[in-house]
mmCIF file of C-alpha atoms in Angstrom:
data_model
loop_
_atom_site.group_PDB
_atom_site.id
_atom_site.type_symbol
_atom_site.label_atom_id
_atom_site.label_comp_id
_atom_site.label_asym_id
_atom_site.label_seq_id
_atom_site.Cartn_x
_atom_site.Cartn_y
_atom_site.Cartn_z
ATOM 1 C CA GLY R 29 101.180 119.908 98.480
ATOM 2 C CA ALA R 30 100.730 117.283 95.817
ATOM 3 C CA GLY R 31 98.253 114.507 96.352
ATOM 4 C CA VAL R 32 98.571 110.838 95.492
ATOM 5 C CA SER R 33 99.479 110.356 91.857
ATOM 6 C CA GLN R 34 99.004 107.262 89.726
ATOM 7 C CA SER R 35 100.141 106.261 86.276
ATOM 8 C CA PRO R 36 99.070 105.466 83.709
ATOM 9 C CA SER R 37 95.590 106.933 83.991
ATOM 10 C CA ASN R 38 94.334 104.414 81.445
ATOM 11 C CA LYS R 39 95.755 101.101 80.273
ATOM 12 C CA VAL R 40 94.430 98.790 77.599
ATOM 13 C CA THR R 41 96.080 95.396 77.302
ATOM 14 C CA GLU R 42 95.495 92.029 75.751
ATOM 15 C CA LYS R 43 94.578 88.984 77.742
ATOM 16 C CA GLY R 44 97.690 87.155 78.901
ATOM 17 C CA LYS R 45 99.976 90.181 78.990
ATOM 18 C CA ASP R 46 101.574 91.573 82.163
ATOM 19 C CA VAL R 47 100.871 95.117 83.352
ATOM 20 C CA GLU R 48 102.481 97.423 85.892
ATOM 21 C CA LEU R 49 100.610 100.186 87.659
ATOM 22 C CA ARG R 50 102.430 102.877 89.557
ATOM 23 C CA CYS R 51 101.525 104.883 92.659
ATOM 24 C CA ASP R 52 103.336 107.858 94.136
ATOM 25 C CA PRO R 53 101.986 108.605 97.645
ATOM 26 C CA ILE R 54 101.737 111.931 99.384
ATOM 27 C CA SER R 55 105.165 113.033 100.544
ATOM 28 C CA GLY R 56 105.789 111.970 104.137
ATOM 29 C CA HIS R 57 103.050 109.335 104.192
ATOM 30 C CA THR R 58 104.415 106.028 105.408
ATOM 31 C CA ALA R 59 101.342 103.888 104.759
ATOM 32 C CA LEU R 60 100.226 102.951 101.254
ATOM 33 C CA TYR R 61 97.188 100.978 100.128
ATOM 34 C CA TRP R 62 95.940 99.496 96.871
ATOM 35 C CA TYR R 63 92.238 98.994 96.195
ATOM 36 C CA ARG R 64 90.301 97.776 93.181
ATOM 37 C CA GLN R 65 86.972 99.172 92.031
ATOM 38 C CA SER R 66 84.932 97.069 89.655
ATOM 39 C CA LEU R 67 81.276 96.950 88.684
ATOM 40 C CA GLY R 68 80.666 93.532 90.097
ATOM 41 C CA GLN R 69 82.697 93.731 93.299
ATOM 42 C CA GLY R 70 82.619 97.380 94.324
ATOM 43 C CA LEU R 71 85.669 98.725 96.157
ATOM 44 C CA GLU R 72 87.990 96.008 97.458
ATOM 45 C CA PHE R 73 91.163 96.192 99.501
ATOM 46 C CA LEU R 74 94.168 94.558 97.844
ATOM 47 C CA ILE R 75 97.382 95.232 99.755
ATOM 48 C CA TYR R 76 98.895 97.515 102.401
ATOM 49 C CA PHE R 77 102.450 98.706 103.022
ATOM 50 C CA GLN R 78 103.730 100.385 106.189
ATOM 51 C CA GLY R 79 107.346 101.492 106.234
ATOM 52 C CA ASN R 80 109.677 98.522 106.075
ATOM 53 C CA SER R 81 107.228 96.115 107.684
ATOM 54 C CA ALA R 82 105.911 93.038 105.924
ATOM 55 C CA PRO R 83 102.962 94.021 103.725
ATOM 56 C CA ASP R 84 99.400 92.932 104.367
ATOM 57 C CA LYS R 85 98.623 90.964 101.195
ATOM 58 C CA SER R 86 95.354 89.507 102.429
ATOM 59 C CA GLY R 87 93.274 91.166 99.713
ATOM 60 C CA LEU R 88 95.203 90.032 96.654
ATOM 61 C CA PRO R 89 92.779 87.927 94.592
ATOM 62 C CA SER R 90 95.330 85.516 93.121
ATOM 63 C CA ASP R 91 99.049 84.860 92.839
ATOM 64 C CA ARG R 92 99.039 86.706 89.534
ATOM 65 C CA PHE R 93 98.878 89.900 91.574
ATOM 66 C CA SER R 94 101.920 91.272 93.358
ATOM 67 C CA ALA R 95 103.106 94.628 94.585
ATOM 68 C CA GLU R 96 106.264 96.183 95.853
ATOM 69 C CA ARG R 97 107.202 99.439 97.426
ATOM 70 C CA THR R 98 110.731 100.656 96.897
ATOM 71 C CA GLY R 99 112.436 102.980 99.325
ATOM 72 C CA GLY R 100 109.268 103.389 101.327
ATOM 73 C CA SER R 101 107.752 105.638 98.688
ATOM 74 C CA VAL R 102 106.661 104.678 95.176
ATOM 75 C CA SER R 103 104.716 101.449 94.771
ATOM 76 C CA THR R 104 104.140 99.243 91.753
ATOM 77 C CA LEU R 105 101.238 96.832 91.410
ATOM 78 C CA THR R 106 101.938 94.080 88.885
ATOM 79 C CA ILE R 107 99.341 91.839 87.322
ATOM 80 C CA GLN R 108 100.735 88.892 85.414
ATOM 81 C CA ARG R 109 98.916 87.045 82.642
ATOM 82 C CA THR R 110 95.987 89.448 82.776
ATOM 83 C CA GLN R 111 92.447 88.122 82.480
ATOM 84 C CA GLN R 112 89.315 89.954 81.400
ATOM 85 C CA GLU R 113 87.999 89.877 84.957
ATOM 86 C CA ASP R 114 90.999 91.997 85.975
ATOM 87 C CA SER R 115 89.401 94.949 84.162
ATOM 88 C CA ALA R 116 88.727 97.552 86.834
ATOM 89 C CA VAL R 117 89.906 100.843 88.255
ATOM 90 C CA TYR R 118 92.913 100.358 90.513
ATOM 91 C CA LEU R 119 93.076 102.962 93.256
ATOM 92 C CA CYS R 120 96.028 103.802 95.434
ATOM 93 C CA ALA R 121 95.753 105.580 98.781
ATOM 94 C CA SER R 122 98.220 106.781 101.358
ATOM 95 C CA SER R 123 98.039 107.869 104.971
ATOM 96 C CA LEU R 124 100.460 109.450 107.391
ATOM 97 C CA VAL R 125 100.712 106.156 109.223
ATOM 98 C CA GLY R 126 98.595 103.028 109.244
ATOM 99 C CA GLY R 127 95.290 103.786 110.872
ATOM 100 C CA GLU R 128 95.033 107.404 109.818
ATOM 101 C CA THR R 129 92.776 108.804 107.129
ATOM 102 C CA GLN R 130 93.499 107.431 103.672
ATOM 103 C CA TYR R 131 93.759 109.848 100.755
ATOM 104 C CA PHE R 132 93.162 108.432 97.319
ATOM 105 C CA GLY R 133 94.739 108.973 93.933
ATOM 106 C CA PRO R 134 92.819 109.352 90.658
ATOM 107 C CA GLY R 135 93.156 105.663 89.808
ATOM 108 C CA THR R 136 94.297 103.649 86.809
ATOM 109 C CA ARG R 137 91.525 102.351 84.576
ATOM 110 C CA LEU R 138 92.600 98.940 83.275
ATOM 111 C CA LEU R 139 90.842 97.263 80.364
ATOM 112 C CA VAL R 140 91.819 93.737 79.409
ATOM 113 C CA LEU R 141 90.654 92.746 75.941
ATOM 114 C CA ALA W 29 83.134 89.945 109.052
ATOM 115 C CA GLN W 30 82.561 93.624 108.686
ATOM 116 C CA LYS W 31 79.853 94.898 106.397
ATOM 117 C CA VAL W 32 78.607 98.271 105.215
ATOM 118 C CA THR W 33 75.187 98.638 103.639
ATOM 119 C CA GLN W 34 74.071 101.590 101.574
ATOM 120 C CA ALA W 35 70.555 100.598 100.618
ATOM 121 C CA GLN W 36 69.966 103.589 98.367
ATOM 122 C CA THR W 37 71.520 102.834 95.009
ATOM 123 C CA GLU W 38 70.464 106.066 93.326
ATOM 124 C CA ILE W 39 68.837 109.273 94.528
ATOM 125 C CA SER W 40 67.733 112.268 92.496
ATOM 126 C CA VAL W 41 66.640 115.533 94.046
ATOM 127 C CA VAL W 42 65.984 119.012 92.741
ATOM 128 C CA GLU W 43 68.592 121.609 93.513
ATOM 129 C CA LYS W 44 68.238 123.289 96.926
ATOM 130 C CA GLU W 45 66.414 120.330 98.435
ATOM 131 C CA ASP W 46 67.910 118.526 101.415
ATOM 132 C CA VAL W 47 68.948 114.918 100.970
ATOM 133 C CA THR W 48 70.050 112.186 103.386
ATOM 134 C CA LEU W 49 72.247 109.261 102.423
ATOM 135 C CA ASP W 50 71.894 106.218 104.639
ATOM 136 C CA CYS W 51 74.673 103.982 105.898
ATOM 137 C CA VAL W 52 74.304 100.961 108.155
ATOM 138 C CA TYR W 53 77.289 98.954 109.319
ATOM 139 C CA GLU W 54 78.107 95.686 111.070
ATOM 140 C CA THR W 55 81.209 95.036 113.130
ATOM 141 C CA ARG W 56 82.295 93.056 116.168
ATOM 142 C CA ASP W 57 85.025 95.538 117.018
ATOM 143 C CA THR W 58 84.473 97.949 119.872
ATOM 144 C CA THR W 59 86.859 100.472 118.393
ATOM 145 C CA TYR W 60 86.421 101.420 114.787
ATOM 146 C CA TYR W 61 86.233 104.366 112.442
ATOM 147 C CA LEU W 62 83.560 105.349 109.974
ATOM 148 C CA PHE W 63 84.160 107.378 106.842
ATOM 149 C CA TRP W 64 82.363 109.064 103.999
ATOM 150 C CA TYR W 65 84.026 109.581 100.646
ATOM 151 C CA LYS W 66 82.735 111.411 97.568
ATOM 152 C CA GLN W 67 83.512 110.189 94.057
ATOM 153 C CA PRO W 68 82.678 112.847 91.456
ATOM 154 C CA PRO W 69 82.576 112.019 87.733
ATOM 155 C CA SER W 70 86.329 112.569 87.549
ATOM 156 C CA GLY W 71 86.699 109.338 89.510
ATOM 157 C CA GLU W 72 88.911 110.405 92.392
ATOM 158 C CA LEU W 73 87.709 109.471 95.892
ATOM 159 C CA VAL W 74 87.537 112.600 98.021
ATOM 160 C CA PHE W 75 87.660 112.262 101.794
ATOM 161 C CA LEU W 76 84.776 113.942 103.624
ATOM 162 C CA ILE W 77 84.799 112.772 107.233
ATOM 163 C CA ARG W 78 86.299 110.287 109.681
ATOM 164 C CA ARG W 79 84.447 109.463 112.889
ATOM 165 C CA ASN W 80 85.692 107.504 115.895
ATOM 166 C CA SER W 81 83.305 104.919 117.328
ATOM 167 C CA PHE W 82 83.552 106.536 120.760
ATOM 168 C CA ASP W 83 82.447 109.911 119.524
ATOM 169 C CA GLU W 84 78.708 109.963 118.895
ATOM 170 C CA GLN W 85 78.414 113.687 118.569
ATOM 171 C CA ASN W 86 76.853 114.793 115.351
ATOM 172 C CA GLU W 87 79.047 116.876 113.110
ATOM 173 C CA ILE W 88 78.280 119.748 110.803
ATOM 174 C CA SER W 89 80.569 121.153 108.139
ATOM 175 C CA GLY W 90 78.950 123.835 106.042
ATOM 176 C CA ARG W 91 76.050 122.240 104.171
ATOM 177 C CA TYR W 92 77.146 118.749 105.241
ATOM 178 C CA SER W 93 76.125 117.038 108.463
ATOM 179 C CA TRP W 94 76.550 113.546 109.816
ATOM 180 C CA ASN W 95 74.374 111.641 112.272
ATOM 181 C CA PHE W 96 76.157 108.779 114.043
ATOM 182 C CA GLN W 97 73.926 106.469 116.065
ATOM 183 C CA LYS W 98 75.697 103.541 117.638
ATOM 184 C CA SER W 99 72.421 102.039 118.899
ATOM 185 C CA THR W 100 71.237 101.492 115.330
ATOM 186 C CA SER W 101 74.712 101.079 113.785
ATOM 187 C CA SER W 102 74.052 103.917 111.401
ATOM 188 C CA PHE W 103 76.128 106.802 110.122
ATOM 189 C CA ASN W 104 73.901 108.911 107.894
ATOM 190 C CA PHE W 105 74.990 111.853 105.798
ATOM 191 C CA THR W 106 72.790 114.867 105.053
ATOM 192 C CA ILE W 107 73.395 117.549 102.464
ATOM 193 C CA THR W 108 71.401 120.707 103.068
ATOM 194 C CA ALA W 109 70.381 123.003 100.206
ATOM 195 C CA SER W 110 71.897 120.676 97.625
ATOM 196 C CA GLN W 111 73.814 122.016 94.648
ATOM 197 C CA VAL W 112 74.606 120.564 91.237
ATOM 198 C CA VAL W 113 78.259 120.180 92.289
ATOM 199 C CA ASP W 114 77.107 117.689 94.915
ATOM 200 C CA SER W 115 76.268 115.215 92.143
ATOM 201 C CA ALA W 116 78.560 112.234 92.707
ATOM 202 C CA VAL W 117 78.705 108.731 94.085
ATOM 203 C CA TYR W 118 79.053 108.727 97.864
ATOM 204 C CA PHE W 119 80.672 105.853 99.715
ATOM 205 C CA CYS W 120 80.395 104.999 103.368
ATOM 206 C CA ALA W 121 83.297 102.954 104.752
ATOM 207 C CA LEU W 122 84.249 101.164 107.952
ATOM 208 C CA SER W 123 87.786 100.577 109.119
ATOM 209 C CA GLU W 124 88.905 97.147 110.138
ATOM 210 C CA PRO W 125 92.021 96.905 112.307
ATOM 211 C CA THR W 126 94.323 94.104 111.232
ATOM 212 C CA ASN W 127 97.267 92.260 112.722
ATOM 213 C CA PHE W 128 99.466 94.415 110.535
ATOM 214 C CA GLY W 129 98.399 97.552 112.382
ATOM 215 C CA ASN W 130 96.608 99.101 109.474
ATOM 216 C CA GLU W 131 93.028 100.125 109.028
ATOM 217 C CA LYS W 132 91.645 98.243 106.062
ATOM 218 C CA LEU W 133 88.564 99.965 104.715
ATOM 219 C CA THR W 134 85.391 98.059 103.963
ATOM 220 C CA PHE W 135 83.233 100.091 101.607
ATOM 221 C CA GLY W 136 79.533 100.134 100.973
ATOM 222 C CA THR W 137 78.312 99.826 97.415
ATOM 223 C CA GLY W 138 77.807 103.565 97.108
ATOM 224 C CA THR W 139 74.858 105.864 96.485
ATOM 225 C CA ARG W 140 74.722 107.780 93.211
ATOM 226 C CA LEU W 141 73.326 111.237 93.946
ATOM 227 C CA THR W 142 72.064 113.384 91.102
ATOM 228 C CA ILE W 143 71.104 116.987 91.729
ATOM 229 C CA ILE W 144 68.708 118.273 89.116
ATOM 230 C CA PRO W 145 69.111 121.971 88.314
#
């Protein structure tokens, strides 16, 4: 079966613009995670969704970051008024349920100029 | 707070040599999971193993083996008879249960392994 897919694979934007990153989890997986991988900070947890429960947003670095998951499947991570420090690879992962092994997508490489 | 330390930033070995990647962790939880992921040049994180804190048996999968020692809080990863395709960045990770019922992963900084042909 298909793995986790993410789009776009690369995104270049100008400082101050908004961006949307998309994640399509493995079919049947109810848990979805977003992580960020940057040179300075390594791999960091951002947000977690499980079914229709309230998301765990404890890792979002600022209120410019938000995410939603529609219909319990596809998720969109939105970064408003992008800053240069937002440049990173944004990774999405899914698991059968929360607490099970997380499988990662190929990531979206974001560059803010 | 949970912490994962991978002290080896970069390792280079000649093909067919054995190599061990170290991972030391800190946690106050009594129940936790440890993971290893591989990140090849393509960038995608590939799951290798998940180990429950109550299961200290070592595990072998082909050329890969893992040594979990709770007494020293270590979860080391050995590749036997290394191959060029093993070249990648390897991440050790620790799960952190949250009030939301998920398992948030705390990652080490990774070890870049280069296999020289």
